[in-house]
Coordinates of C-alpha atoms in Angstrom, one line a residue:
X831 CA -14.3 -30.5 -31.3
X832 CA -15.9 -28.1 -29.1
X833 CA -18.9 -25.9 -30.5
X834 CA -19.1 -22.4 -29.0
X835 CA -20.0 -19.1 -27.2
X836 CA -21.5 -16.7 -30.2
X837 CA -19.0 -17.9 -32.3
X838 CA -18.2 -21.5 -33.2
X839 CA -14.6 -22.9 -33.2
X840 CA -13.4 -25.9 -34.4
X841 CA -11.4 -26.1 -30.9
X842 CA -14.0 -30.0 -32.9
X843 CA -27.4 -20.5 -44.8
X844 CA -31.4 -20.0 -47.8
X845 CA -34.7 -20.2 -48.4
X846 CA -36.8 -18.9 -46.2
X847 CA -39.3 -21.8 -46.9
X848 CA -39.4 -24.7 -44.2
X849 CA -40.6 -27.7 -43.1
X850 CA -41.9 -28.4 -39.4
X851 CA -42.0 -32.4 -38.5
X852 CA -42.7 -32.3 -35.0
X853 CA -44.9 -29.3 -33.5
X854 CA -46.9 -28.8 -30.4
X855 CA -49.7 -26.0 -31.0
X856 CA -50.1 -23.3 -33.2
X857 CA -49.2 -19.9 -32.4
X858 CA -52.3 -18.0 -30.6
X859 CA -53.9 -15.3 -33.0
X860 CA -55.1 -13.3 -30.4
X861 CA -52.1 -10.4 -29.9
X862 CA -53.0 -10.3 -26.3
X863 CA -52.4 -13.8 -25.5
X864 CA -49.0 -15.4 -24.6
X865 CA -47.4 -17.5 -26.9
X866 CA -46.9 -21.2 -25.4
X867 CA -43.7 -22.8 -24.9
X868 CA -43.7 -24.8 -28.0
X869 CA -44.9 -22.1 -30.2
X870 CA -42.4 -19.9 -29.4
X871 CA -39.8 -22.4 -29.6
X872 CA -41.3 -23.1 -33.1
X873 CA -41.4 -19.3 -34.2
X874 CA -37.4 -18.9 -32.8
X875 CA -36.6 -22.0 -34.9
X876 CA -38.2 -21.1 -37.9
X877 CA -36.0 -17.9 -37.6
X878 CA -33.0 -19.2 -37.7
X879 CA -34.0 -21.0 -40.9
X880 CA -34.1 -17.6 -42.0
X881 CA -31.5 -16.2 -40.9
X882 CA -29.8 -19.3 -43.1
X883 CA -29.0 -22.3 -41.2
X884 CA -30.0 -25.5 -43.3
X885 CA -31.5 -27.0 -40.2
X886 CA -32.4 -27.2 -36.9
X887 CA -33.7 -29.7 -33.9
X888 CA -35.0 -28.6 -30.9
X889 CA -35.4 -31.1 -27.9
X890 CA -37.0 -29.7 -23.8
X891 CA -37.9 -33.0 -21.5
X892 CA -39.2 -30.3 -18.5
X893 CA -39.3 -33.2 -16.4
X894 CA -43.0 -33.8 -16.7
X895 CA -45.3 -34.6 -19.1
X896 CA -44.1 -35.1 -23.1
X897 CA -40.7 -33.7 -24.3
X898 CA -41.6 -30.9 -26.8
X899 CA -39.6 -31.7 -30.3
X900 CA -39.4 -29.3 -32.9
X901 CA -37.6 -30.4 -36.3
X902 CA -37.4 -27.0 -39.0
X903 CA -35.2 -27.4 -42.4
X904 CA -34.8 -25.5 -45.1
X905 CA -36.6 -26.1 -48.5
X906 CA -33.7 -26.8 -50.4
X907 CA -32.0 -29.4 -48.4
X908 CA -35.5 -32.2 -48.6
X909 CA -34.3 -33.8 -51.8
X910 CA -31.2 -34.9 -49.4
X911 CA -32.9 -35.9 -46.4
X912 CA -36.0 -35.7 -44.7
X913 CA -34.7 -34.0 -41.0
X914 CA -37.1 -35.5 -37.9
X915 CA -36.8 -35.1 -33.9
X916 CA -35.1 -38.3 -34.2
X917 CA -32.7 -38.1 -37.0
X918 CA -29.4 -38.8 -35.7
X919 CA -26.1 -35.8 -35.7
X920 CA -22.6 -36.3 -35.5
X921 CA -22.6 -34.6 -31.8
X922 CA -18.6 -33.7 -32.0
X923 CA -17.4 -32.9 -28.2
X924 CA -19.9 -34.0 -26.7
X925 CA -18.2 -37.3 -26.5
X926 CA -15.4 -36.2 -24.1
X927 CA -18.4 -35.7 -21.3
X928 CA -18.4 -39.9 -22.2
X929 CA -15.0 -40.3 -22.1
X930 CA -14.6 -38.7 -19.0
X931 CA -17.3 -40.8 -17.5
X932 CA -15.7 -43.7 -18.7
X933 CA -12.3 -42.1 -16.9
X934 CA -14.1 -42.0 -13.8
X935 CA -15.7 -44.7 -13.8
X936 CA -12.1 -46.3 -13.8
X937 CA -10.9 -44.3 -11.2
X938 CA -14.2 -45.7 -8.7
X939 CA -12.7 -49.2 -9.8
X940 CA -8.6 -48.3 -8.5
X941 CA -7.6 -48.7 -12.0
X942 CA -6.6 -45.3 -12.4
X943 CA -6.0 -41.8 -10.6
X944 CA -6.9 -38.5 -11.5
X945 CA -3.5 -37.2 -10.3
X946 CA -1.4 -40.3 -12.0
X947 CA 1.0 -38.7 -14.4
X948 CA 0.5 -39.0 -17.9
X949 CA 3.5 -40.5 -18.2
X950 CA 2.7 -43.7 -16.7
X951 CA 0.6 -44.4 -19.4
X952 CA 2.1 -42.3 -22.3
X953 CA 5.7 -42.3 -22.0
X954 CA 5.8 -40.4 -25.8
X955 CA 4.6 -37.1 -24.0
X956 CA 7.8 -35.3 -23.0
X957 CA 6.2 -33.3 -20.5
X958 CA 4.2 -36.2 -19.2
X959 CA 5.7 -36.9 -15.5
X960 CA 4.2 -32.9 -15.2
X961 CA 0.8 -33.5 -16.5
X962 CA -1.8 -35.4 -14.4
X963 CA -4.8 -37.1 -15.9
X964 CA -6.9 -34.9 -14.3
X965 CA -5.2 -31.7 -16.2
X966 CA -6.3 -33.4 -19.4
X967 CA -10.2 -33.8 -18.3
X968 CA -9.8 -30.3 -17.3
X969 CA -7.9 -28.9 -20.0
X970 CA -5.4 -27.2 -18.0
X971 CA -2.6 -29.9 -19.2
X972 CA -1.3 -26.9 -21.6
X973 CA -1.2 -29.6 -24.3
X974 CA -1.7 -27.8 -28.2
X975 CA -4.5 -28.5 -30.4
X976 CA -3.7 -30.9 -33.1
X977 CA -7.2 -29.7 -35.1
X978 CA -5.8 -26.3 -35.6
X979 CA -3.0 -27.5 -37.5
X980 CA -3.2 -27.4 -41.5
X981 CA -2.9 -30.7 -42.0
X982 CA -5.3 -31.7 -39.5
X983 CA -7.9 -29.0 -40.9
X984 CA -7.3 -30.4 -44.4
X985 CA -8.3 -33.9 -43.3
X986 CA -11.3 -32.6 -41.3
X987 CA -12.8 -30.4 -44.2
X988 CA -12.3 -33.4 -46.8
X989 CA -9.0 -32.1 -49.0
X990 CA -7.1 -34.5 -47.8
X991 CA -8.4 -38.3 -47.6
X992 CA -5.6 -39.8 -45.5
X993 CA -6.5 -42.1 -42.1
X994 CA -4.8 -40.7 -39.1
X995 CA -4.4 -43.5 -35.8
X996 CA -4.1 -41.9 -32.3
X997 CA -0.9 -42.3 -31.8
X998 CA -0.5 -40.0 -34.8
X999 CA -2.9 -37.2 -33.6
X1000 CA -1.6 -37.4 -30.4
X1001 CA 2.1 -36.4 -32.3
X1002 CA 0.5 -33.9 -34.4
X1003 CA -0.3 -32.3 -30.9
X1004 CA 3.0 -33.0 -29.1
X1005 CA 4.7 -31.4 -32.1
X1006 CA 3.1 -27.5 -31.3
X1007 CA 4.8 -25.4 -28.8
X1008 CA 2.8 -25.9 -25.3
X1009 CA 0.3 -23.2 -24.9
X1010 CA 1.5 -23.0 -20.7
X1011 CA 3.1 -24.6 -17.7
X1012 CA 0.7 -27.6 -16.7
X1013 CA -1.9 -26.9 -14.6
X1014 CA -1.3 -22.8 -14.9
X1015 CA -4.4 -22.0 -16.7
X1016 CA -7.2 -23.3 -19.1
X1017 CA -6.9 -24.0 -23.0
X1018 CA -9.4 -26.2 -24.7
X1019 CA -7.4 -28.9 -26.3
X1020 CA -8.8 -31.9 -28.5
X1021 CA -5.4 -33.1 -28.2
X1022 CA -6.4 -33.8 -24.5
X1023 CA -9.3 -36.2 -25.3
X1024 CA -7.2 -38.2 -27.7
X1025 CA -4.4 -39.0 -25.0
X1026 CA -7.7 -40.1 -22.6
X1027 CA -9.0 -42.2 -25.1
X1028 CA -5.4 -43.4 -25.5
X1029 CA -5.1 -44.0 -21.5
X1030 CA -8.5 -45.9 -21.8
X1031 CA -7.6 -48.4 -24.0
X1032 CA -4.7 -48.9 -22.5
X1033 CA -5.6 -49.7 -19.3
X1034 CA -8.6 -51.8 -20.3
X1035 CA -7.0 -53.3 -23.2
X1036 CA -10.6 -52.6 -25.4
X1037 CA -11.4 -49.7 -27.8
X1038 CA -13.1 -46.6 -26.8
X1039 CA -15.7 -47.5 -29.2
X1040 CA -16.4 -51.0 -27.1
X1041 CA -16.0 -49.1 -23.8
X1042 CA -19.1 -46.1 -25.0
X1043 CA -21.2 -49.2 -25.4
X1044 CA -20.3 -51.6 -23.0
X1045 CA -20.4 -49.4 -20.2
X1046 CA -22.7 -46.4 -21.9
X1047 CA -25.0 -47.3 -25.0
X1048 CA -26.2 -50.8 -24.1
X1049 CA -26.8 -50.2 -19.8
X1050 CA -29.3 -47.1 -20.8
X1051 CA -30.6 -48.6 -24.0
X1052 CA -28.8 -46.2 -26.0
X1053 CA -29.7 -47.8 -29.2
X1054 CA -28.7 -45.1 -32.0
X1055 CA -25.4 -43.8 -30.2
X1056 CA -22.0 -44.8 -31.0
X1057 CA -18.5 -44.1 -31.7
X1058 CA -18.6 -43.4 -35.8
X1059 CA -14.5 -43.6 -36.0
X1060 CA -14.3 -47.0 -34.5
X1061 CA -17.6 -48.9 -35.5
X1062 CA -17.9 -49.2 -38.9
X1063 CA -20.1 -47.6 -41.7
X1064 CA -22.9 -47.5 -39.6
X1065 CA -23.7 -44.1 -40.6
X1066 CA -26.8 -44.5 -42.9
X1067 CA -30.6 -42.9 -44.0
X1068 CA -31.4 -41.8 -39.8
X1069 CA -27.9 -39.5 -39.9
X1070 CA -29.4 -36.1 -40.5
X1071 CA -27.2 -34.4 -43.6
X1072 CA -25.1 -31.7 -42.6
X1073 CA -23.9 -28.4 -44.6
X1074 CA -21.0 -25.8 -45.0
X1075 CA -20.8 -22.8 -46.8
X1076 CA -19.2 -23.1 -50.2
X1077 CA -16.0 -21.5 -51.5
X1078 CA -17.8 -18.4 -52.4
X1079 CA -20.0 -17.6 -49.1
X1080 CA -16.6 -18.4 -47.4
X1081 CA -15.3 -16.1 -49.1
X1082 CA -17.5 -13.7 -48.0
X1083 CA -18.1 -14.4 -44.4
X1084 CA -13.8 -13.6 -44.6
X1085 CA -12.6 -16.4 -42.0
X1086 CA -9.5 -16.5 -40.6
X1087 CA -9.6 -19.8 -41.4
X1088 CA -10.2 -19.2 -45.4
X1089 CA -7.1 -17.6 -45.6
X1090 CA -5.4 -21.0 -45.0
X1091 CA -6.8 -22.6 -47.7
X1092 CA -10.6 -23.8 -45.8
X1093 CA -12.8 -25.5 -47.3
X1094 CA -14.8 -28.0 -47.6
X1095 CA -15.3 -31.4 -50.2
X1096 CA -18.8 -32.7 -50.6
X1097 CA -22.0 -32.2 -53.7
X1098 CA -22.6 -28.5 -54.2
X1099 CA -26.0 -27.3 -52.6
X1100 CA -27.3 -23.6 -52.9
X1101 CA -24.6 -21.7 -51.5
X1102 CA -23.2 -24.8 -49.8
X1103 CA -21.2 -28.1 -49.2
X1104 CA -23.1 -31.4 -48.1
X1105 CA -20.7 -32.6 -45.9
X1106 CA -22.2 -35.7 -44.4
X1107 CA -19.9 -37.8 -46.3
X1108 CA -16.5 -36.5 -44.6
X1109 CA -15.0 -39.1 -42.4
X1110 CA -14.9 -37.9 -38.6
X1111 CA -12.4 -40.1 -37.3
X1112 CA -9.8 -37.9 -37.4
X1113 CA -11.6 -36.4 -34.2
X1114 CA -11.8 -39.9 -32.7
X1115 CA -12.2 -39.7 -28.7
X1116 CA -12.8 -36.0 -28.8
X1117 CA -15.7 -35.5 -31.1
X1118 CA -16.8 -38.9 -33.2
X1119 CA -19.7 -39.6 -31.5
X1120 CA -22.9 -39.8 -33.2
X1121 CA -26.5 -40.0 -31.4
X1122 CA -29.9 -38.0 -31.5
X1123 CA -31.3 -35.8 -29.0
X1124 CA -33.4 -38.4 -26.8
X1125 CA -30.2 -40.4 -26.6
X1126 CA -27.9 -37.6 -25.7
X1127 CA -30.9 -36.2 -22.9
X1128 CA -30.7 -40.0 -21.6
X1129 CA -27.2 -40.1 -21.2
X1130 CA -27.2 -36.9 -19.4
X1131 CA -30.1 -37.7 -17.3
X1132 CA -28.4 -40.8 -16.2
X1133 CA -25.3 -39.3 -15.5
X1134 CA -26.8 -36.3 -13.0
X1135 CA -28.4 -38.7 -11.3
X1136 CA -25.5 -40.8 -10.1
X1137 CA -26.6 -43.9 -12.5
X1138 CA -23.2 -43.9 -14.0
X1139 CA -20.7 -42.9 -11.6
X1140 CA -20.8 -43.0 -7.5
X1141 CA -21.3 -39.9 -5.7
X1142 CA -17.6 -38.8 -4.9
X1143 CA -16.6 -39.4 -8.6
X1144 CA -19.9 -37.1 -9.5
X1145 CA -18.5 -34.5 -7.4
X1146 CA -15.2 -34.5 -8.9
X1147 CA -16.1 -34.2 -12.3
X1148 CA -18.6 -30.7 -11.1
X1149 CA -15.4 -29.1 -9.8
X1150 CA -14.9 -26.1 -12.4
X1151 CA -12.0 -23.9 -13.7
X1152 CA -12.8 -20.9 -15.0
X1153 CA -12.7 -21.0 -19.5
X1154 CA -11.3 -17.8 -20.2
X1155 CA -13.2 -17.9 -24.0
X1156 CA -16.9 -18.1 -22.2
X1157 CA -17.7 -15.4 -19.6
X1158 CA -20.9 -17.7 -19.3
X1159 CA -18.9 -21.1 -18.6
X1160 CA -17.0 -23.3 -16.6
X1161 CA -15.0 -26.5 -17.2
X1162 CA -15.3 -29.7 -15.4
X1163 CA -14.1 -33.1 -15.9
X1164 CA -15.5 -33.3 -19.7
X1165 CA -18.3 -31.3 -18.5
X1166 CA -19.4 -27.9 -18.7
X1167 CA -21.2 -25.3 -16.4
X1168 CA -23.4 -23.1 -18.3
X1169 CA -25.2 -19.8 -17.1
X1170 CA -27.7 -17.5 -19.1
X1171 CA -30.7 -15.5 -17.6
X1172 CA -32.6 -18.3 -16.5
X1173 CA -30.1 -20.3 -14.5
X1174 CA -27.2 -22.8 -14.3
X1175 CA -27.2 -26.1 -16.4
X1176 CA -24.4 -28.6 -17.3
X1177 CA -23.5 -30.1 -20.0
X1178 CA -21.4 -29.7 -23.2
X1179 CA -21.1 -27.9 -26.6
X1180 CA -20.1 -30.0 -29.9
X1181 CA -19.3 -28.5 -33.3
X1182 CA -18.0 -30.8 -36.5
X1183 CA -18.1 -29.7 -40.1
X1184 CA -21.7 -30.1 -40.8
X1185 CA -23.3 -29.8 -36.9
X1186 CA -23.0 -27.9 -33.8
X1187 CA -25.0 -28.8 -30.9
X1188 CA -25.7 -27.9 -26.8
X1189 CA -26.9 -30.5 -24.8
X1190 CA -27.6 -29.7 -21.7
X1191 CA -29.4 -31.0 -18.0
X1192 CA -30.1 -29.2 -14.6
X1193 CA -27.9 -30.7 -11.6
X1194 CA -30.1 -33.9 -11.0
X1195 CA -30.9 -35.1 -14.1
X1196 CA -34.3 -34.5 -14.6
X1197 CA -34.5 -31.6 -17.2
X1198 CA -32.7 -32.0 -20.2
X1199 CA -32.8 -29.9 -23.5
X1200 CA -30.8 -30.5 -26.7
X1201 CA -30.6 -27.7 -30.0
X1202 CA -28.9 -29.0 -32.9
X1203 CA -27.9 -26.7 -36.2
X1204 CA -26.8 -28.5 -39.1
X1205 CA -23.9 -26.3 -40.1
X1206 CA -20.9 -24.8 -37.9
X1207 CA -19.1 -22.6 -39.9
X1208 CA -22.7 -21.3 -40.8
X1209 CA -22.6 -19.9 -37.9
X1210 CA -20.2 -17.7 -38.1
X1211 CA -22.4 -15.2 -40.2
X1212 CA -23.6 -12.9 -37.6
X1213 CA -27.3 -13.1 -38.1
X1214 CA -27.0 -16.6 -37.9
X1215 CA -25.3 -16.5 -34.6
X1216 CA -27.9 -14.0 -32.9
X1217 CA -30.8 -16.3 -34.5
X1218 CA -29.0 -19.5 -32.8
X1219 CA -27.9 -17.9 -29.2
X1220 CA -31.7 -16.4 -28.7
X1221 CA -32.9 -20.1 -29.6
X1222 CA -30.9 -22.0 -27.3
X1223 CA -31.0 -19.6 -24.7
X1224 CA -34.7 -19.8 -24.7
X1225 CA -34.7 -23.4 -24.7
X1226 CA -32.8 -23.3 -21.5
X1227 CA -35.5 -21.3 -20.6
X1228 CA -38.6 -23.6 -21.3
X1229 CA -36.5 -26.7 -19.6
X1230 CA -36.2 -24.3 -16.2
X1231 CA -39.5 -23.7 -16.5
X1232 CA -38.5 -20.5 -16.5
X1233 CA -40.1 -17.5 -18.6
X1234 CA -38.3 -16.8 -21.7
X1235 CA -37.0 -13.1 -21.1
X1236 CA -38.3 -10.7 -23.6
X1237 CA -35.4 -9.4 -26.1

């Protein structure tokens, strides 16, 4: 699932009391004096605690010197978890930026083509001699989401406990109405990522799951990343808990979405749902990744930098369309373009029930930053999303080593 602009989609708040695990210094308590990096970091964090998100992590690595971590929560969630810098997340879409890599890194090896057509691979897609690989790294394949269907969104939210296999969520998709003629325009599609992951495994006869850390995890010493649908319960104390509004505050927030019958399963919580127990594999190869911000700025850091794909492979997955939802984005291969005051970075956004996150680098690697929310629907509630947006967007900031534009 993909996380979003001001307003998160699954396309994949109370207290005011909170508890800081990782600070850099104090906020100065001369007026006059200009609040450092890290404390203003810190003070935008703790305000999005207040503006009612359960949680949130903040990660810059400027490139030099110690990353700055910030970890806030809100009071009520401790007796469920103790959230650190180095808890772990479900990171949702962010693992199609991995299975693109892993694409590529096929295509360096002549195993594959960007413009093969789908078909070669997955005869089941009826439109498939007309889509190319490359149009579903791209999302411009015209493909339908299979997450915004009611029986996918009961799965996802916990109503319904039944196990989906790819070839099943790849139908789900195929059975929608095409959103365009292939290669005409740009839709985000999770359907997309599943036929990848589908393509992967059958061209290197191993699971996606094997391929993230054969080729991913182990190389960079990714030791707390992996693919939660295929490996096992490995989800344990380090996954940081994550929370939905409950029936009532959904209610109130009126959703679209509620008025198909959302919500979500889980032990009641003030005014939510703790959702860390719902099952992500129905999002699979487009959003069932779970890692923790040093990881995640690793991978990207190695990726940049050419350490996981040769140079013309790099350059391929940089070339953009234009994402008609995001005046401030562009789409790659599995990889986004991202522009606020302070500059360009790339990247990608990834929202799940429970967690949203932006992880982002500059275009060598070097600077990465990572802000992670513990809810997604949360963040629909408009004071949430303006408490999130001026977060991130200053984090950007502080890993350009750019000032943080007054607002």
């Amino acid at each position: 699932m993909r996380h979003r602009d001001s307003r998160p989609r699954l396309v994949a708040g109370l207290s005011l009391a909170t508890a800081l695990t990782v600070v850099a210094p104090t906020i100065p308590a001369a007026a006059d004096v200009a609040p450092t990096p890290a404390s203003l970091l810190t003070s935008l964090a703790r305000q999005e605690i207040e503006a009612g998100a359960p949680g949130v992590i903040v990660r810059v690595d400027p490139g030099r010197g110690k990353p700055l971590r910030i970890a806030e929560q809100a009071s009520w969630t401790r007796n469920d978890h103790h959230l650190t810098a180095d808890s772990q997340f479900r990171m949702g879409s962010n693992v199609k930026t991995m299975v693109a890599t892993l694409i590529l890194q096929l295509v360096a090896e002549r195993r594959l083509k960007l413009d093969d057509p789908v078909a070669t691979w997955l005869p089941a897609i009826e439109n498939g001699r007309a889509i190319t690989v490359r149009m579903l790294l791209d999302h411009t394949s015209g493909l339908a989401d299979y997450l915004l269907t009611p029986d996918a969104l009961k799965t996802l939210t916990g109503q319904d406990e039944r196990t989906w296999t790819p070839s099943q969520l790849l139908t789900l998709g195929l059975q929608q109405p095409a959103l365009f003629a292939p290669g005409k325009e740009h839709a985000y599609s999770n359907t997309n990522y599943i036929a990848l992951g589908m393509i992967l495994e059958k061209v290197t006869k191993r699971s996606v799951a094997d391929l993230i850390q054969q080729r991913i995890a182990r190389p960079l010493g990714l030791r707390h990343t992996y693919l939660s649908a295929d490996a096992g319960s490995r989800d344990g104390d380090r996954l940081a808990h994550g929370y939905e509004p409950d029936a009532a505050r959904l209610a109130e927030m009126n959703l679209p979405e509620v008025a198909a019958g959302l919500s979500f399963t889980g032990p009641q919580r003030v005014g939510h749902v703790d959702v860390v127990g719902l099952d992500p594999a129905i999002t699979w190869a487009a959003g069932a990744v779970v890692s923790t911000p040093r990881d995640w700025g690793r991978f990207l850091s190695a990726l940049m930098s050419g350490k996981l794909l040769p140079p013309a492979q790099l350059a391929q997955m940089r070339v953009t369309v234009k994402d008609p939802s995001d005046a401030s984005a562009r789409y790659g291969l599995g990889l986004q373009r991202h522009t606020n005051s302070c500059g360009t970075v790339w990247g990608h956004t990834g929202g799940i029930p429970g967690y949203s996150s932006q992880n982002y680098t500059d275009s060598t690697g070097r600077r990465t930053v990572t802000v992670v929310t513990t809810t997604l629907f949360g963040l629909r509630d408009e004071k949430l999303a303006v408490a999130d947006r001026k977060l991130i967007d200053a984090a950007i900031c502080v890993m350009l080593g750019k000032p943080v534009p007054a607002k």
